[in-house]
XYZ file of C-alpha atoms in Angstrom:
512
model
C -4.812 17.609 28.685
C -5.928 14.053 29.364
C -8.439 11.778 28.163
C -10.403 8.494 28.973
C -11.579 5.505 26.518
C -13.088 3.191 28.592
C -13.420 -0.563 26.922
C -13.721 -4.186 28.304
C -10.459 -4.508 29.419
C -8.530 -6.493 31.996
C -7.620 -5.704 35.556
C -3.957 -4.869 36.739
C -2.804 -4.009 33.340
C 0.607 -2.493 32.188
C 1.013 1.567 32.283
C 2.779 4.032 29.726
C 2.588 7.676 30.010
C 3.108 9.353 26.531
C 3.308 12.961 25.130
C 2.231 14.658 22.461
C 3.219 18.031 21.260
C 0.797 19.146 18.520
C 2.964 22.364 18.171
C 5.766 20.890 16.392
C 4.322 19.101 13.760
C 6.686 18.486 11.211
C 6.869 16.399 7.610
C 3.414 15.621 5.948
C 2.343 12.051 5.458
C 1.864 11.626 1.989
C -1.394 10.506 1.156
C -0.106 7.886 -0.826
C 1.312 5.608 1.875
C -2.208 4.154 1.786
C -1.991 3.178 -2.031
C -3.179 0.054 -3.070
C -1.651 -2.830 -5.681
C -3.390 -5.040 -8.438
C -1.938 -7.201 -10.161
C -3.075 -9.933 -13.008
C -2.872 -12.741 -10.025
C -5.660 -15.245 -9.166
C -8.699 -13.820 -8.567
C -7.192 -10.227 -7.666
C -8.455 -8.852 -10.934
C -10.853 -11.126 -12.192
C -13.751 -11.578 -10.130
C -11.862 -9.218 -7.242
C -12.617 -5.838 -9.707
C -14.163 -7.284 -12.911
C -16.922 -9.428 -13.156
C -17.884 -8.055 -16.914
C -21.655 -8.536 -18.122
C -22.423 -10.902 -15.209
C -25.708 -9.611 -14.437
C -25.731 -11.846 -11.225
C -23.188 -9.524 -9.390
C -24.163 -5.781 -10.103
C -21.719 -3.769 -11.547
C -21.271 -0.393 -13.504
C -19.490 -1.331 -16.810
C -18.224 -4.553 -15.471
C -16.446 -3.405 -12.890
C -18.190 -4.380 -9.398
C -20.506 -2.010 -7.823
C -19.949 -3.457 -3.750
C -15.710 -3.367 -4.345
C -16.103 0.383 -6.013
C -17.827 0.976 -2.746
C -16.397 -0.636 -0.233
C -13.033 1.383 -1.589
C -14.286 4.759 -1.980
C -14.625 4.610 1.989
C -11.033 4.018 2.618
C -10.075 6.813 0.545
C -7.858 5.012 -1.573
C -5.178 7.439 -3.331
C -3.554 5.656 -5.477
C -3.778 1.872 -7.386
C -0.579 0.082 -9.004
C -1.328 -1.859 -12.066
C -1.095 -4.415 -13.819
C 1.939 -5.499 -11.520
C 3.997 -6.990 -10.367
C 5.716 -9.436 -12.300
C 3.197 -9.351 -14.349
C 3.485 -5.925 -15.696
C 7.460 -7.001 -17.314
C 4.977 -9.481 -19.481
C 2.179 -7.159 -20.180
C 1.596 -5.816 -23.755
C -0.948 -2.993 -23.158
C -1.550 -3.029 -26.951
C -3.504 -6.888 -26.282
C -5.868 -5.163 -23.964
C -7.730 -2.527 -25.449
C -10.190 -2.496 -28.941
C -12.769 -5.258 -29.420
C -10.965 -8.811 -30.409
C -8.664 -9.077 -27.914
C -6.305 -12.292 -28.169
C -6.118 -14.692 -24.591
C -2.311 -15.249 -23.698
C -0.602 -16.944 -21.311
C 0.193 -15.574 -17.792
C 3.556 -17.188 -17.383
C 4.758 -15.128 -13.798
C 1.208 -16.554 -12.149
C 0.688 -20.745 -12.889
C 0.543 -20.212 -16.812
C -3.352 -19.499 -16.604
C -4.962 -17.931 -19.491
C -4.908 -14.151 -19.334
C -8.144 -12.979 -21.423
C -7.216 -9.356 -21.422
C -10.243 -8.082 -21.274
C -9.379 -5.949 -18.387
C -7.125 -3.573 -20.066
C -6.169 0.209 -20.000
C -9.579 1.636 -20.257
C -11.207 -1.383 -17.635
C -8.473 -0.281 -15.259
C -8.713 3.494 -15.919
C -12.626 3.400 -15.382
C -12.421 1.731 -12.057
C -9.447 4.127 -10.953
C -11.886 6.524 -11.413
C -14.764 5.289 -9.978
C -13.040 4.513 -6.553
C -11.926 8.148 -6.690
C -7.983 7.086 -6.547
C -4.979 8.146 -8.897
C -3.503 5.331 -11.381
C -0.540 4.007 -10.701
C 1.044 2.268 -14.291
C 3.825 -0.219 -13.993
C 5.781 -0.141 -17.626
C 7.112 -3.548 -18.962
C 10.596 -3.195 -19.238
C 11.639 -6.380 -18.790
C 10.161 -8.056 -22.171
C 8.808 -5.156 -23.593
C 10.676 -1.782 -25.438
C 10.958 1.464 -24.587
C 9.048 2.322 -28.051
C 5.989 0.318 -26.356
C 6.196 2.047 -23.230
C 6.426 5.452 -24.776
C 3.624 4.525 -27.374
C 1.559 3.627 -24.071
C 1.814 6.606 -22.254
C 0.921 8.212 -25.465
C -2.291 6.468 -26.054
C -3.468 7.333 -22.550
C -2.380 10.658 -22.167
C -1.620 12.604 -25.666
C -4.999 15.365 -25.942
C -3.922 15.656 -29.848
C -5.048 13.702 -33.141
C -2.434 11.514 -33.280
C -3.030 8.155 -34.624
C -2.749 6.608 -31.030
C -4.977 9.612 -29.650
C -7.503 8.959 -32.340
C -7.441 4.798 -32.095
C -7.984 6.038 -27.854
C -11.147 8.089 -28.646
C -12.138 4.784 -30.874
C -12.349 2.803 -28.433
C -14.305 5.106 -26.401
C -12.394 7.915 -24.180
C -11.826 10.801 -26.591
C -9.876 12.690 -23.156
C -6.668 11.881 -22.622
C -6.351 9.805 -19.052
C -4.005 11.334 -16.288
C -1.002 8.575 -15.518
C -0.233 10.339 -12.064
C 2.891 7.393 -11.054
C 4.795 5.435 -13.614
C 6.851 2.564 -12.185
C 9.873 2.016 -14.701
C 9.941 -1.628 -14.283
C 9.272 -4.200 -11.434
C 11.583 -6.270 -9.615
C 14.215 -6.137 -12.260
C 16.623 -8.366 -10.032
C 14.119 -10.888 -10.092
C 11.216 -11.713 -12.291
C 11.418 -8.400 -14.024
C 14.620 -9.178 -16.099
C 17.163 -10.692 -13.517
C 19.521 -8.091 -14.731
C 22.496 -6.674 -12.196
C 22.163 -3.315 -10.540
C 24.171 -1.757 -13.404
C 22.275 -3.252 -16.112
C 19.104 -1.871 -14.839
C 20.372 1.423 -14.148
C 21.084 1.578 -18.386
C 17.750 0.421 -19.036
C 15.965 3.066 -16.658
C 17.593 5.839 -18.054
C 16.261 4.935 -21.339
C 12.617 4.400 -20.072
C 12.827 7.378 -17.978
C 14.049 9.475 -21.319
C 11.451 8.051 -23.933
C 8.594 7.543 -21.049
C 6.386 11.004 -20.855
C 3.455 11.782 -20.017
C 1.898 13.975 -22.880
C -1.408 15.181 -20.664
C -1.648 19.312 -21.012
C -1.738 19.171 -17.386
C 1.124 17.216 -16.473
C 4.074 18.590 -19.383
C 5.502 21.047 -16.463
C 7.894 19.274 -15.177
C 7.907 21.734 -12.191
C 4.410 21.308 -11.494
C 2.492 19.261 -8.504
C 0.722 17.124 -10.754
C 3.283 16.112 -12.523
C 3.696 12.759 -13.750
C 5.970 10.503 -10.540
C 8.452 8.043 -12.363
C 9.461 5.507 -10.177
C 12.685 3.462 -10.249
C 12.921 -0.203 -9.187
C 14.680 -0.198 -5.852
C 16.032 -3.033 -3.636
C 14.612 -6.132 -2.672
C 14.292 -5.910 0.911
C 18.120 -5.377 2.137
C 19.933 -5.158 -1.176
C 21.929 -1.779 -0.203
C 24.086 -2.071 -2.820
C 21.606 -2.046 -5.448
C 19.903 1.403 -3.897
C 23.745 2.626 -3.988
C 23.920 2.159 -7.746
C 20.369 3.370 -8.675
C 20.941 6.743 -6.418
C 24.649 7.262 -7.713
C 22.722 7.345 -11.495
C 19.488 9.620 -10.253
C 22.355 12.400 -9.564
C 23.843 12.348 -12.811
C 20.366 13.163 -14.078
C 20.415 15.039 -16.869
C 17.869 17.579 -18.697
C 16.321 15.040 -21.033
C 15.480 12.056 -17.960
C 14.514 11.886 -14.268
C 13.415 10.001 -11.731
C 11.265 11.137 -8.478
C 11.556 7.993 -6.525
C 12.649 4.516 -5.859
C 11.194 1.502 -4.707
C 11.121 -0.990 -2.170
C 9.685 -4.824 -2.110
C 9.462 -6.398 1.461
C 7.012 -9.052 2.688
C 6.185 -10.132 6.159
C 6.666 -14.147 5.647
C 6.469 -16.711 8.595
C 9.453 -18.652 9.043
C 8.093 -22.263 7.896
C 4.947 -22.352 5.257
C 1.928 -21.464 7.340
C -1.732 -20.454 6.439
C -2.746 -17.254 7.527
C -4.433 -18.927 10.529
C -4.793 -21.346 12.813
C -1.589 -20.054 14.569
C -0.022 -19.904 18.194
C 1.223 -17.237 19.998
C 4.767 -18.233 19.486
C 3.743 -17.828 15.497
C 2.388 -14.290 16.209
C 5.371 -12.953 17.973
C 7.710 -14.174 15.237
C 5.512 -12.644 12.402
C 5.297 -9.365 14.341
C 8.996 -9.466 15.423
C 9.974 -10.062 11.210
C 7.573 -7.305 10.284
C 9.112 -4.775 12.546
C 12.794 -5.198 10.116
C 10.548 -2.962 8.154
C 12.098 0.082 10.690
C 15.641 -0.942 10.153
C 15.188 -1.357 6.108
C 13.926 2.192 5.647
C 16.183 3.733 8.055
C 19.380 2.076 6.192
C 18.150 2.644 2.187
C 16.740 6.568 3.293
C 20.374 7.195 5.171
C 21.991 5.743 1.306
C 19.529 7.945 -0.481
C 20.656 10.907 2.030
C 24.160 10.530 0.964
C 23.195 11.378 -2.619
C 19.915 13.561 -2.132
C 20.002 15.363 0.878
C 17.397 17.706 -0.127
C 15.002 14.631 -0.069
C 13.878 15.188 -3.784
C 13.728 11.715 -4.562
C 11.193 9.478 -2.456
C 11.458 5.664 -1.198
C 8.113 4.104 -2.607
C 7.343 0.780 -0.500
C 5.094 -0.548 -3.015
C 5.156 -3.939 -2.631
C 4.607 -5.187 1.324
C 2.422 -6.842 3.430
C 2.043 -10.542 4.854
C 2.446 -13.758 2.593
C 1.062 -17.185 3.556
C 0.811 -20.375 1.955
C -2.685 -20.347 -0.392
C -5.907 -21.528 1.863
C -6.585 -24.891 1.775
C -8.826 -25.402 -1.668
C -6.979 -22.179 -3.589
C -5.316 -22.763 -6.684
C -1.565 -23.225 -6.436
C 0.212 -19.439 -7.372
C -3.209 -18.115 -6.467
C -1.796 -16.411 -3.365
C -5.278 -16.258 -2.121
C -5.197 -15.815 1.933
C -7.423 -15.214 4.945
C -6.877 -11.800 6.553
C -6.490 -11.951 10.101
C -6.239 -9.473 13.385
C -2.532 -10.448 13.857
C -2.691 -8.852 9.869
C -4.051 -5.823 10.686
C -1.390 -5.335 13.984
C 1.152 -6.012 11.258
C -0.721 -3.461 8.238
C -1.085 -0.074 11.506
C 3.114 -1.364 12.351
C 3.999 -0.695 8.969
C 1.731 2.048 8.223
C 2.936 3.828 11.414
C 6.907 3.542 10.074
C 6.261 4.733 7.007
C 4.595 7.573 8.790
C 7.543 8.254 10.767
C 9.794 8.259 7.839
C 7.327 10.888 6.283
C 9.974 12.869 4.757
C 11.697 10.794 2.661
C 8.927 7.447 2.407
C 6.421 9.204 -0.284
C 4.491 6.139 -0.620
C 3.370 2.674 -0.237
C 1.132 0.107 -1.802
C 0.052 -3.234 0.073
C -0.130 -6.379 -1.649
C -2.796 -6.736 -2.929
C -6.636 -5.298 -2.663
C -8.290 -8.192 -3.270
C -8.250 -11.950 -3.144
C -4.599 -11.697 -3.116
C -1.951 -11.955 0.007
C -2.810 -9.373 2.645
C -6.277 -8.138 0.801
C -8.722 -5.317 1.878
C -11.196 -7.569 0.657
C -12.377 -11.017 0.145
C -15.294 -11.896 -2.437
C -16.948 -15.443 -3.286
C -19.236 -15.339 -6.312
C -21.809 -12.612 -5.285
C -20.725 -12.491 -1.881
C -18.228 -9.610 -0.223
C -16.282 -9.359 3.038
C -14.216 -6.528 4.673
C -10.697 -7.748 6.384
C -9.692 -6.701 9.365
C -6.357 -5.126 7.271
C -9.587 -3.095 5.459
C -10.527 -1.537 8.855
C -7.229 -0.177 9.653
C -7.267 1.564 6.085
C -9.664 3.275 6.653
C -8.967 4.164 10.209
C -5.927 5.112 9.131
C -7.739 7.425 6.142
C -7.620 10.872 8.609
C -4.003 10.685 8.581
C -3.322 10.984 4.690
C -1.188 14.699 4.005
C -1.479 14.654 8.191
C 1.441 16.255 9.501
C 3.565 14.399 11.998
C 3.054 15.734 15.391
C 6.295 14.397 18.163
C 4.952 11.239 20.657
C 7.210 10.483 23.336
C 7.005 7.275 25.101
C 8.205 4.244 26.934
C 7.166 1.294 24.609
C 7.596 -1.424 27.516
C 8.189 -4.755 26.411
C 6.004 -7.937 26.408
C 7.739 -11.483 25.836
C 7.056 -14.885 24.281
C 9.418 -16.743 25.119
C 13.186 -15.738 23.654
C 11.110 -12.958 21.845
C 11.091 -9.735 22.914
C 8.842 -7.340 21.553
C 7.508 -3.384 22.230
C 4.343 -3.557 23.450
C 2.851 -0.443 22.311
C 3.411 1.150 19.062
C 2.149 4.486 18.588
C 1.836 7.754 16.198
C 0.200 11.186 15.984
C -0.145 14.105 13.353
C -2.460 17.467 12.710
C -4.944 16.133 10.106
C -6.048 18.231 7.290
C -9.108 18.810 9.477
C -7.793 20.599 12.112
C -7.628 17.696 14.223
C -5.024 15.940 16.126
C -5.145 12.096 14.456
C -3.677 9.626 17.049
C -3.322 5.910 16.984
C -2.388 3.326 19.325
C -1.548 -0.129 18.946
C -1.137 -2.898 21.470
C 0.941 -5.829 20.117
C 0.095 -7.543 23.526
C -2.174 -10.733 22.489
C -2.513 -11.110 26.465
C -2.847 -7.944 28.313
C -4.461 -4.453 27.823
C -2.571 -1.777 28.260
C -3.145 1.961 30.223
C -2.084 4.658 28.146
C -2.418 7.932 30.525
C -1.612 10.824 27.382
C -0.713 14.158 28.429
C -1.343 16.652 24.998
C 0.555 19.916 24.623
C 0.300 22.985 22.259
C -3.454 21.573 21.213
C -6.958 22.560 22.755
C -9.130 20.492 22.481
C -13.218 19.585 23.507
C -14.051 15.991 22.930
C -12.797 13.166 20.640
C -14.417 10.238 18.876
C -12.463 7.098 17.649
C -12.226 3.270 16.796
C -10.664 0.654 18.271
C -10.073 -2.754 16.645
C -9.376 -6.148 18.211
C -11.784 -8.710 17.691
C -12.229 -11.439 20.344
C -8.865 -13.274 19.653
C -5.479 -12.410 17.886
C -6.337 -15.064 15.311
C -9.760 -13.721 14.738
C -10.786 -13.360 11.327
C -14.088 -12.452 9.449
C -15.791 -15.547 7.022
C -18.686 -14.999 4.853
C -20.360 -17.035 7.473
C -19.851 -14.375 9.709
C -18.573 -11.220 7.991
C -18.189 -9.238 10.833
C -16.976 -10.867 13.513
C -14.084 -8.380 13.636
C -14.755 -4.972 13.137
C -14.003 -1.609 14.682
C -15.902 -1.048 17.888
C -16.420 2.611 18.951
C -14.457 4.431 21.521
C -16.059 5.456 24.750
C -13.953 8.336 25.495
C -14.400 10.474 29.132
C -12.213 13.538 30.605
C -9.870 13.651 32.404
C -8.164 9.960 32.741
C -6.652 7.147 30.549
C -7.165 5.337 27.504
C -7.166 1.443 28.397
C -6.354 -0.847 25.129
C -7.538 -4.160 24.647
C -5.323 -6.811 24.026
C -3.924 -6.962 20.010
C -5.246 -4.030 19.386
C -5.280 -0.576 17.107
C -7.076 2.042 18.099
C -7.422 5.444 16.114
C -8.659 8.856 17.746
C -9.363 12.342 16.808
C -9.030 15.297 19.150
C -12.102 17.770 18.075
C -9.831 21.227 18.205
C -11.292 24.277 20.073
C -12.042 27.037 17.127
């Protein structure tokens, strides 16, 4: 069956017949490929999430009202906190209880670091956006006696004397840690130790680390508590080598379920987010497609040790990084969001996707005010990003299962750069429907997609396209929504024509 979304598009445009066979749908797409990061950073935390007392922005318990919003739309599943490079400097026992000190954030421009969003501040706005919390453990200044003391304030249900000081200071219920990240970036900020040196400390972490939550002590169960290794930095093979030649020597007292990944989209000289040519666009699109070869390579290591596919790759650090806007604070990281960002945000989204069965999750960098954010805020004021839109586009295809697309990607040029020209997905959504999306990395030309659908009935579809009115274009709090998702006009029995840099996400309604 065939379909027809009709659009202001050009004439004479390029053509790509593609199938999709809703019958085989294989490997589910773990929710948590749409996770989100947080880090201590700028105005990520502060002001991004907390704006404490301030009665001129309204917020429940300090934590702000339009952000709690604006996230619960997007379905966010899981939040990584408090970094980062941060997190190997964070001493959980600053931020919680009344007098809390103000230190120094040495990984972000030495600022002062009030800790006044701690444990319980994060933990109630986990829970008011309806998403899982995602704790990163300092192992790089900290001990494992702190981390394990940690995890047993938040999670122990007994009268312990860290249970007790917990219900104190106001949650008598222990908290659920769902992912623990045993480190960050330990070749780098997080310790600069070697491959080998890590490996020694993550076995200790990983043995003295539990989660002590009635609900999570099963090892065996679903809901168990996820902890995380620190992978490679982008193609650092060798270190994934050493960390998966340890996670099968496992023994009965220490585990891990997955291993990390850090890799940025950065331009090639230090450019702002906009203002850029179409030269600049095919370069930033051409680095962010590596992303394909990087998980392919580290998941075909991993499948020399774990064939089974027990242990996950967790791409939780990724996304574009620009020089700061003109005005930001230095080490502020604070960016514009653009449409050539959200092309980049459904590329990476859609690899992950196709690497369902061993790539268990992902977390951009960083929700807000922070590199490639979801949102923007100034003061009082709020603005979606384009990269927000094709979150929660993308929402219908969290625990999806991955339904075969066959195609002819064609190829547009910019000069000695070659690129595909249409990037696409599909998988059987928890709903019953059959979640496709397109995306046109063409800044000059629509495209004619004419989709031919097997082992799926199916009566009508609804869906979103995004692609603003230039590749640059990007929303201001000027004007807010100057790129947003337009709805599909979808007709039988034809093609679906996309606009130049472009995403589009449909649903097939199924026949019941």
């Amino acid at each position: 069956m065939a379909f027809l979304v009709t659009g202001s598009v050009q004439a004479a445009e390029p053509e790509t017949r593609i199938t999709i066979d809703a019958a085989k749908s294989g490997a589910v797409i773990n929710r948590n490929i749409l996770g989100q990061f947080s880090e201590h950073l700028g105005r990520g935390v502060y002001e991004g999430i907390w704006v404490g007392p301030d009665p001129k922005v309204p917020n429940t318990r300090g934590i702000r009202n339009d952000v709690v919003a604006a996230l619960k739309a997007i379905k966010v599943p899981n939040v990584r906190w408090p970094g980062g490079c941060f997190a190997d400097e964070y001493h959980w026992k600053k931020g919680i209880g009344k007098d809390r000190p103000t230190t120094i954030n040495s990984s972000w421009g030495g600022v002062t670091e009030p800790n006044t969003f701690g444990t319980h501040e994060f933990m109630d706005f986990v829970d008011q956006i309806g998403a899982d919390a995602y704790i990163s453990i300092n192992v790089g200044s900290g001990t494992p006696q702190e981390s394990s003391e940690w995890l047993e304030y938040m999670t122990t249900d007994l009268p312990t004397e860290l249970g007790q000081l917990r219900a104190a200071n106001g949650h008598p219920k222990p908290y659920k840690v769902s992912i623990l990240g045993l480190g960050n970036e330990s070749w780098g900020c997080g310790g600069a130790m070697t491959a080998a040196e890590y490996v020694h400390e993550m076995r200790r972490y990983a043995n003295f680390s539990k989660s002590f939550n009635p609900a999570q002590k099963d090892p065996k169960s679903a809901g168990k508590m996820l902890k995380i290794a620190v992978g490679p930095d982008r193609d650092d093979y060798a270190w994934t080598e050493t960390v998966m030649q340890a996670a099968v020597k496992t023994t009965w007292n220490w585990s891990i379920d997955g291993i990390s990944l850090h890799s940025y989209t950065w331009p090639k000289k230090s450019e702002r987010a906009t203002g850029f040519d179409a030269r600049q666009y095919a370069e930033l699109l051409k680095s962010t497609l590596w992303m394909e070869e990087l998980v392919t390579k580290h998941s075909a290591i991993m499948d020399k040790y774990d064939p089974e596919k027990k242990i996950g790759l967790y791409v939780d650090e990724w996304g574009t990084w620009f020089k700061e806007e003109e005005g930001a604070a230095q080490s502020s990281l604070y960016q514009q969001s653009s449409q050539r960002d959200a092309i980049v945000a459904a590329l990476n989204l859609n690899i992950f996707a196709r690497h369902a069965e061993r790539v268990r999750g992902a977390n951009i960098a960083q929700t807000i005010n922070v590199l490639q954010a979801m949102i923007l805020t100034d003061g009082d004021k709020m603005l979606l990003t384009p990269t927000y839109h094709v979150f929660r586009m993308y929402a219908p295809f969290q625990d999806a299962r991955v339904a075969p697309v066959v195609y002819e990607a064609g190829t547009y040029k910019e000069g000695d750069i070659s690129l595909p020209r249409l990037d696409a997905m599909g998988a059987v959504g928890k709903d019953g429907k059959l979640w496709l999306s397109f995306t046109n990395l063409d800044p000059r030309q629509p495209l004619k997609i004419i989709p031919t659908v097997t082992g799926y009935t199916f009566k009508g579809a609804t869906g979103d396209t995004l692609a603003g009115d230039d590749m640059g274009a990007f929303n201001t709090f000027a004007a807010p929504t100057r790129v947003k998702p337009q709805p599909a006009v979808i007709k039988t029995g034809g093609v679906l024509e996309l606009p130049p840099h472009s995403v589009t996400v449909i649903g097939l309604n199924p026949v019941r």
